[in-house]
Amino acid sequence: MFKQFLGLFSLLAADHRRQLLRLQGLVVISALFEFISLASIVPFIALIGDQSLVFRVNGLLYVYNALEFTQTSIFVAWVGVGVLGLLSLSMGLSLWTSWRLSLLASRMGAEIADCLFLYYMRQPWLFHSLHPSSALTKQISTESVRVAHGMIAPLILVNARLVLVAVLVTGMIWVNPWVALGGLVVFGLAYAVVYLLVRRRVYQQGERLSAMATIRYRLMQEGFGGIRDVLLSHRQGFFMDQFVATSDTLARAIGVNNALVLVPRFVVEWLAFGVLVAVASIWLVLGAQSLMEALPVLVFFVLVAFRLLPALQQVYANLTVMKGNVAAFEAIEGDLRHARELESSRAAQGRTDKVAPRGLVEGVRFRDVGFCYPNASRPALVKVDVFFGAKQTIGLVGASGSGKSTLGDLLLGLITPSEGVMEVDGHVLSKEALGDWQQRVGFVSQSIFLSGGSVADNVAFGVAPCERDEAAVVRALKQAQLWDWVCGLDDGVNSLVGERGVQLSGGQRQRLGIARALYREARVLVLDEATSALDGVTEREVMQSIGAIRGEALLVLIAHRIKTVKDCDVIFVLDGGRVVAQGSYAQLYAQCDVFRALADHG
């Protein structure tokens, strides 16, 4: 577990590491004040038992005379006030230290979640195609929280408590080394033995928590995401049974870990009372001291034990909690390490100013482009050599798995060629120029993602309302032939569309997706099966919207239904990852068997 702690510390933000190290000074000062306040009770108790000590102890006598006291009882009362002041100062300092440490732990946890979210958002399309969104959501919303509250916060508290234990034990050794060392051995061994016995089981329960969290997020995402199918097929029971099963496992894992945290407390409390009675008895018998002589020191040990035992219990409890959450850190460690490396590389490169996207002048050429997905048995594209003119309307057709959507993703810059190059206006599209290129392209898929916000929020998706170009929103809605519909809504562009656009028709959702692409003034618009789920009438309406911008930008229509691409300037036919033919609809129907088969069955 020590290795994981070192790894976690190295992955904290640099400013948080510095703050944590600075706070160690405050932790030490707080522990020293706590010991001093406890130690100050010893002379006060002694004075209560024997006020003549005022005249026998030089330091007390000096203070007594310097402050011109005339009655020892009043002096003792003021000593009590001073002790109370020290205790109050110690309490205030402890509260302030705990407050600062708690805030720092929470900030660390929040920063880790932020770092993971930014890292995932910056990953390429292939990363997201291989990692379910439910798994990424779980990493951010569950595992990072467990790391924050189950590792960082306990680690900070363990450190603070260990400093306190060290100071208190040092003070006890100064008063009576044999009693101090004996008590430390007894209680330390008790906690150590219990921890060694339970740590493996605690870690296993932590792994089970991570596994159940993954399953629960997947069930919630699938159940709510497919709620229409679930309701129609009455399959609620399937999801409910699995969710309840994970709840039972999750509850048991949490309950077992919580119980294991409390195991030594009762044993140690019993030991504490036994040791206290034994020490008092042995001291009085062997030391031949009267009760009044031994009382101040006994009170000191009782008070120290009153603070020491809870501190030891907190050390054990938090070590156990950390052990139970090591699995959460292991789940995010790799991603968090990559995220920190990405931060460092971006900082080294410096900030790059955003530039306005340039237009497309000549067009896009793919030169002998090939692409193979990770772990795929065969390439998705092989030796593709085609040219798309800047103002052309291009059709990509082929059977499922022919590579047409992959070619569309290459055009969008979501993936990069495994071999060959993609040229834009005669220049190879480099990694450095990819961001500029992606500002020029737009994409409309068969399933448009719509947020639960307003029409304007969805057109200018990802743009803060204060930064939104309202004129561009209106222009895009008009180009997508949605403006008349929007004007008929009660709140116009501020009308809510409902989660995932449930209040819109299929055609309205697709045209809203087109408006989103047009808001960005995209010079390349890729529509991947954008009308395949629509009825004939709605499809014609959407195609009319697309036709309104024809000749103004490069339009690429990816379709199964051949009639969708009938009016395209050039149609490319793909089969087995290769472009097997190109031409107009009439030319391909007459000359290409693959195209003719698609047309006859479409």
Coordinates of N, CA and C in Angstrom, one line a residue, residues 69-202:
F69 N 0.5 38.5 44.0 CA -0.6 37.8 44.6 C -0.4 37.8 46.1
T70 N -1.5 37.8 46.8 CA -1.5 37.8 48.3 C -2.1 36.5 48.8
Q71 N -2.9 35.8 48.0 CA -3.5 34.6 48.4 C -3.3 33.5 47.4
T72 N -2.8 32.3 48.0 CA -2.5 31.2 47.1 C -3.7 30.6 46.4
S73 N -4.9 30.7 47.0 CA -6.1 30.2 46.4 C -6.4 31.0 45.1
I74 N -6.3 32.3 45.2 CA -6.5 33.1 44.0 C -5.5 32.8 42.9
F75 N -4.3 32.6 43.3 CA -3.2 32.3 42.4 C -3.5 31.0 41.6
V76 N -3.9 30.0 42.4 CA -4.3 28.7 41.9 C -5.4 28.8 40.9
A77 N -6.4 29.7 41.3 CA -7.6 29.9 40.4 C -7.1 30.5 39.0
W78 N -6.2 31.4 39.1 CA -5.7 32.1 37.9 C -4.8 31.1 37.1
V79 N -4.1 30.2 37.8 CA -3.4 29.1 37.0 C -4.4 28.3 36.3
G80 N -5.6 28.0 36.9 CA -6.6 27.2 36.2 C -7.1 28.0 35.0
V81 N -7.3 29.3 35.1 CA -7.7 30.1 34.0 C -6.7 30.0 32.8
G82 N -5.4 30.0 33.2 CA -4.3 29.9 32.2 C -4.3 28.5 31.5
V83 N -4.6 27.5 32.3 CA -4.7 26.1 31.7 C -5.8 26.1 30.8
L84 N -7.0 26.7 31.2 CA -8.1 26.7 30.3 C -7.8 27.4 29.0
G85 N -7.1 28.5 29.2 CA -6.7 29.3 28.0 C -5.8 28.5 27.0
L86 N -4.9 27.7 27.6 CA -4.0 26.9 26.8 C -4.9 25.8 26.1
L87 N -5.8 25.2 26.8 CA -6.7 24.2 26.2 C -7.5 24.8 25.1
S88 N -8.0 26.0 25.3 CA -8.8 26.7 24.3 C -8.0 27.0 23.1
L89 N -6.8 27.5 23.3 CA -5.9 27.8 22.2 C -5.6 26.5 21.4
S90 N -5.3 25.4 22.1 CA -5.0 24.1 21.5 C -6.2 23.6 20.7
M91 N -7.4 23.8 21.3 CA -8.6 23.3 20.6 C -8.8 24.2 19.3
G92 N -8.7 25.5 19.4 CA -8.8 26.3 18.2 C -7.8 26.0 17.1
L93 N -6.6 25.8 17.5 CA -5.5 25.5 16.6 C -5.8 24.1 15.9
S94 N -6.3 23.1 16.7 CA -6.7 21.8 16.1 C -7.8 22.0 15.1
L95 N -8.8 22.8 15.5 CA -10.0 23.0 14.6 C -9.5 23.6 13.3
W96 N -8.7 24.6 13.4 CA -8.2 25.3 12.2 C -7.4 24.4 11.3
T97 N -6.5 23.6 12.0 CA -5.7 22.6 11.2 C -6.6 21.6 10.5
S98 N -7.6 21.1 11.2 CA -8.5 20.1 10.6 C -9.3 20.7 9.5
W99 N -9.7 22.0 9.7 CA -10.4 22.7 8.6 C -9.6 22.8 7.3
R100 N -8.3 23.3 7.5 CA -7.5 23.5 6.4 C -7.2 22.1 5.7
L101 N -6.9 21.1 6.5 CA -6.6 19.8 5.9 C -7.8 19.2 5.1
S102 N -9.0 19.4 5.7 CA -10.2 18.9 5.1 C -10.5 19.6 3.8
L103 N -10.3 20.9 3.8 CA -10.5 21.7 2.5 C -9.5 21.2 1.5
L104 N -8.3 21.0 1.9 CA -7.3 20.6 0.9 C -7.6 19.3 0.3
A105 N -8.0 18.3 1.2 CA -8.3 17.0 0.7 C -9.5 17.1 -0.3
S106 N -10.5 17.9 0.0 CA -11.6 18.0 -1.0 C -11.2 18.6 -2.3
R107 N -10.3 19.7 -2.2 CA -9.8 20.3 -3.4 C -9.0 19.3 -4.2
M108 N -8.2 18.5 -3.6 CA -7.4 17.5 -4.3 C -8.3 16.5 -5.0
G109 N -9.4 16.1 -4.3 CA -10.3 15.1 -5.0 C -11.0 15.8 -6.2
A110 N -11.5 17.0 -6.0 CA -12.2 17.7 -7.1 C -11.2 17.9 -8.3
E111 N -9.9 18.2 -8.0 CA -9.0 18.5 -9.0 C -8.7 17.2 -9.8
I112 N -8.7 16.0 -9.1 CA -8.5 14.8 -9.8 C -9.6 14.5 -10.7
A113 N -10.9 14.7 -10.3 CA -12.0 14.5 -11.1 C -12.0 15.4 -12.3
D114 N -11.6 16.7 -12.1 CA -11.5 17.6 -13.2 C -10.4 17.2 -14.2
C115 N -9.3 16.7 -13.7 CA -8.2 16.3 -14.5 C -8.6 15.1 -15.4
L116 N -9.3 14.1 -14.8 CA -9.8 13.0 -15.6 C -10.8 13.4 -16.6
F117 N -11.7 14.3 -16.2 CA -12.7 14.7 -17.2 C -12.1 15.4 -18.4
L118 N -11.2 16.3 -18.1 CA -10.5 17.0 -19.2 C -9.7 16.0 -20.1
Y119 N -9.1 15.0 -19.4 CA -8.3 14.0 -20.2 C -9.2 13.2 -21.1
Y120 N -10.3 12.8 -20.6 CA -11.2 12.0 -21.4 C -11.8 12.8 -22.5
M121 N -12.1 14.1 -22.3 CA -12.7 14.9 -23.3 C -11.7 15.2 -24.4
R122 N -10.4 15.1 -24.1 CA -9.4 15.4 -25.1 C -9.0 14.2 -25.9
Q123 N -9.5 13.0 -25.5 CA -9.1 11.8 -26.2 C -9.7 11.7 -27.6
P124 N -9.0 11.1 -28.5 CA -9.6 10.9 -29.9 C -10.8 9.9 -29.9
W125 N -11.4 9.9 -31.0 CA -12.6 9.1 -31.2 C -12.4 7.7 -30.9
L126 N -11.2 7.1 -31.4 CA -10.9 5.7 -31.2 C -11.0 5.4 -29.7
F127 N -10.4 6.2 -28.8 CA -10.4 6.0 -27.4 C -11.8 5.8 -26.9
H128 N -12.7 6.7 -27.3 CA -14.1 6.6 -26.8 C -14.9 5.4 -27.5
S129 N -14.5 5.0 -28.6 CA -15.1 3.9 -29.2 C -14.7 2.6 -28.5
L130 N -13.6 2.6 -27.8 CA -13.1 1.4 -27.1 C -13.5 1.4 -25.6
H131 N -13.9 2.6 -25.1 CA -14.2 2.7 -23.7 C -15.6 3.1 -23.5
P132 N -16.5 2.3 -22.9 CA -17.9 2.7 -22.7 C -18.0 4.0 -21.9
S133 N -19.0 4.8 -22.2 CA -19.2 6.1 -21.4 C -19.5 5.8 -20.0
S134 N -20.2 4.7 -19.7 CA -20.5 4.3 -18.3 C -19.2 4.1 -17.5
A135 N -18.2 3.5 -18.1 CA -17.0 3.2 -17.4 C -16.2 4.5 -17.1
L136 N -16.2 5.4 -18.1 CA -15.6 6.7 -17.9 C -16.3 7.6 -16.9
T137 N -17.7 7.5 -16.9 CA -18.4 8.2 -15.9 C -18.2 7.7 -14.5
K138 N -18.0 6.4 -14.4 CA -17.7 5.7 -13.1 C -16.4 6.2 -12.6
Q139 N -15.4 6.3 -13.5 CA -14.1 6.7 -13.1 C -14.1 8.1 -12.4
I140 N -14.9 9.0 -13.1 CA -14.9 10.4 -12.6 C -15.8 10.6 -11.4
S141 N -17.0 10.0 -11.4 CA -18.0 10.3 -10.4 C -17.9 9.4 -9.2
T142 N -17.3 8.2 -9.3 CA -17.2 7.3 -8.2 C -15.8 7.0 -7.7
E143 N -14.9 6.6 -8.7 CA -13.6 6.2 -8.2 C -12.8 7.4 -7.8
S144 N -12.9 8.5 -8.4 CA -12.2 9.7 -8.0 C -12.7 10.2 -6.6
V145 N -14.0 10.1 -6.4 CA -14.5 10.4 -5.1 C -14.0 9.5 -4.0
R146 N -13.9 8.2 -4.3 CA -13.4 7.2 -3.4 C -11.9 7.5 -3.1
V147 N -11.2 7.9 -4.1 CA -9.8 8.3 -3.9 C -9.7 9.5 -3.0
A148 N -10.5 10.5 -3.2 CA -10.5 11.7 -2.4 C -10.9 11.5 -1.0
H149 N -12.0 10.8 -0.8 CA -12.5 10.6 0.6 C -12.0 9.3 1.3
G150 N -11.5 8.4 0.4 CA -11.1 7.1 1.0 C -9.6 6.9 1.0
M151 N -8.8 7.8 0.4 CA -7.4 7.7 0.4 C -6.7 9.0 0.8
I152 N -7.0 10.1 0.1 CA -6.4 11.4 0.3 C -6.7 11.9 1.7
A153 N -8.0 12.1 2.0 CA -8.4 12.6 3.3 C -7.9 11.7 4.5
P154 N -8.1 10.4 4.4 CA -7.6 9.5 5.5 C -6.0 9.6 5.6
L155 N -5.3 9.7 4.5 CA -3.9 9.8 4.5 C -3.4 11.1 5.2
I156 N -4.1 12.2 4.9 CA -3.8 13.4 5.6 C -4.1 13.3 7.1
L157 N -5.2 12.7 7.4 CA -5.6 12.6 8.8 C -4.6 11.6 9.6
V158 N -4.2 10.5 8.9 CA -3.3 9.6 9.5 C -1.9 10.3 9.8
N159 N -1.5 11.1 8.9 CA -0.3 11.9 9.0 C -0.4 12.8 10.3
A160 N -1.5 13.5 10.4 CA -1.7 14.4 11.5 C -1.7 13.6 12.8
R161 N -2.5 12.5 12.8 CA -2.6 11.7 14.0 C -1.3 11.1 14.4
L162 N -0.5 10.7 13.5 CA 0.8 10.1 13.8 C 1.8 11.1 14.4
V163 N 1.7 12.3 13.9 CA 2.5 13.4 14.5 C 2.1 13.6 16.0
L164 N 0.8 13.6 16.2 CA 0.2 13.8 17.6 C 0.7 12.6 18.5
V165 N 0.6 11.4 17.9 CA 1.0 10.2 18.7 C 2.5 10.4 19.1
A166 N 3.3 10.8 18.1 CA 4.8 10.9 18.4 C 5.0 11.9 19.5
V167 N 4.3 13.1 19.4 CA 4.5 14.1 20.4 C 4.1 13.6 21.8
L168 N 2.9 13.0 21.8 CA 2.4 12.5 23.1 C 3.2 11.4 23.7
V169 N 3.7 10.5 22.9 CA 4.6 9.4 23.4 C 5.9 10.0 23.9
T170 N 6.4 11.0 23.2 CA 7.7 11.6 23.6 C 7.5 12.3 25.0
G171 N 6.3 12.9 25.2 CA 6.0 13.5 26.5 C 5.9 12.5 27.6
M172 N 5.2 11.4 27.2 CA 5.1 10.3 28.2 C 6.4 9.7 28.6
I173 N 7.3 9.6 27.6 CA 8.6 9.0 27.9 C 9.4 10.0 28.8
W174 N 9.2 11.3 28.6 CA 9.9 12.3 29.5 C 9.4 12.2 30.9
V175 N 8.1 11.9 31.1 CA 7.6 11.8 32.4 C 7.9 10.4 33.1
N176 N 7.7 9.3 32.3 CA 8.0 8.0 32.8 C 8.2 7.1 31.6
P177 N 9.5 6.8 31.2 CA 9.8 6.1 30.0 C 9.2 4.7 30.0
W178 N 9.3 4.0 31.2 CA 8.9 2.6 31.2 C 7.4 2.5 31.0
V179 N 6.6 3.3 31.6 CA 5.2 3.3 31.4 C 4.8 3.6 30.0
A180 N 5.5 4.6 29.5 CA 5.2 5.1 28.1 C 5.5 4.0 27.1
L181 N 6.7 3.4 27.2 CA 7.1 2.4 26.2 C 6.2 1.2 26.3
G182 N 5.9 0.8 27.6 CA 5.1 -0.4 27.8 C 3.7 -0.2 27.2
G183 N 3.1 1.0 27.4 CA 1.8 1.3 26.9 C 1.8 1.3 25.3
L184 N 2.8 1.9 24.8 CA 2.9 2.0 23.3 C 3.1 0.6 22.7
V185 N 3.9 -0.3 23.3 CA 4.0 -1.6 22.8 C 2.7 -2.4 22.8
V186 N 2.0 -2.3 24.0 CA 0.7 -3.0 24.1 C -0.3 -2.6 23.1
F187 N -0.5 -1.3 23.1 CA -1.6 -0.7 22.2 C -1.2 -0.8 20.7
G188 N 0.1 -0.5 20.5 CA 0.6 -0.6 19.1 C 0.5 -2.0 18.5
L189 N 0.9 -3.0 19.3 CA 0.8 -4.3 18.9 C -0.6 -4.8 18.6
A190 N -1.5 -4.3 19.5 CA -3.0 -4.7 19.3 C -3.5 -4.2 18.0
Y191 N -3.2 -2.9 17.7 CA -3.7 -2.4 16.4 C -3.0 -3.0 15.2
A192 N -1.7 -3.3 15.3 CA -0.9 -3.8 14.2 C -1.4 -5.2 13.9
V193 N -1.6 -6.0 15.0 CA -2.1 -7.4 14.7 C -3.4 -7.4 14.1
V194 N -4.4 -6.6 14.5 CA -5.7 -6.6 13.9 C -5.6 -6.1 12.5
Y195 N -4.8 -5.1 12.2 CA -4.7 -4.6 10.8 C -4.1 -5.7 9.9
L196 N -3.1 -6.4 10.3 CA -2.5 -7.4 9.5 C -3.5 -8.5 9.2
L197 N -4.4 -8.8 10.2 CA -5.4 -9.9 10.0 C -6.5 -9.5 9.0
V198 N -6.9 -8.2 9.0 CA -8.0 -7.8 8.2 C -7.7 -7.1 6.9
R199 N -6.4 -6.7 6.6 CA -6.1 -5.9 5.5 C -6.5 -6.6 4.1
R200 N -6.2 -7.9 4.0 CA -6.5 -8.6 2.8 C -8.0 -8.6 2.5
R201 N -8.8 -8.8 3.5 CA -10.2 -8.8 3.3 C -10.7 -7.4 2.9
V202 N -10.2 -6.4 3.6 CA -10.6 -5.1 3.3 C -10.3 -4.7 1.8

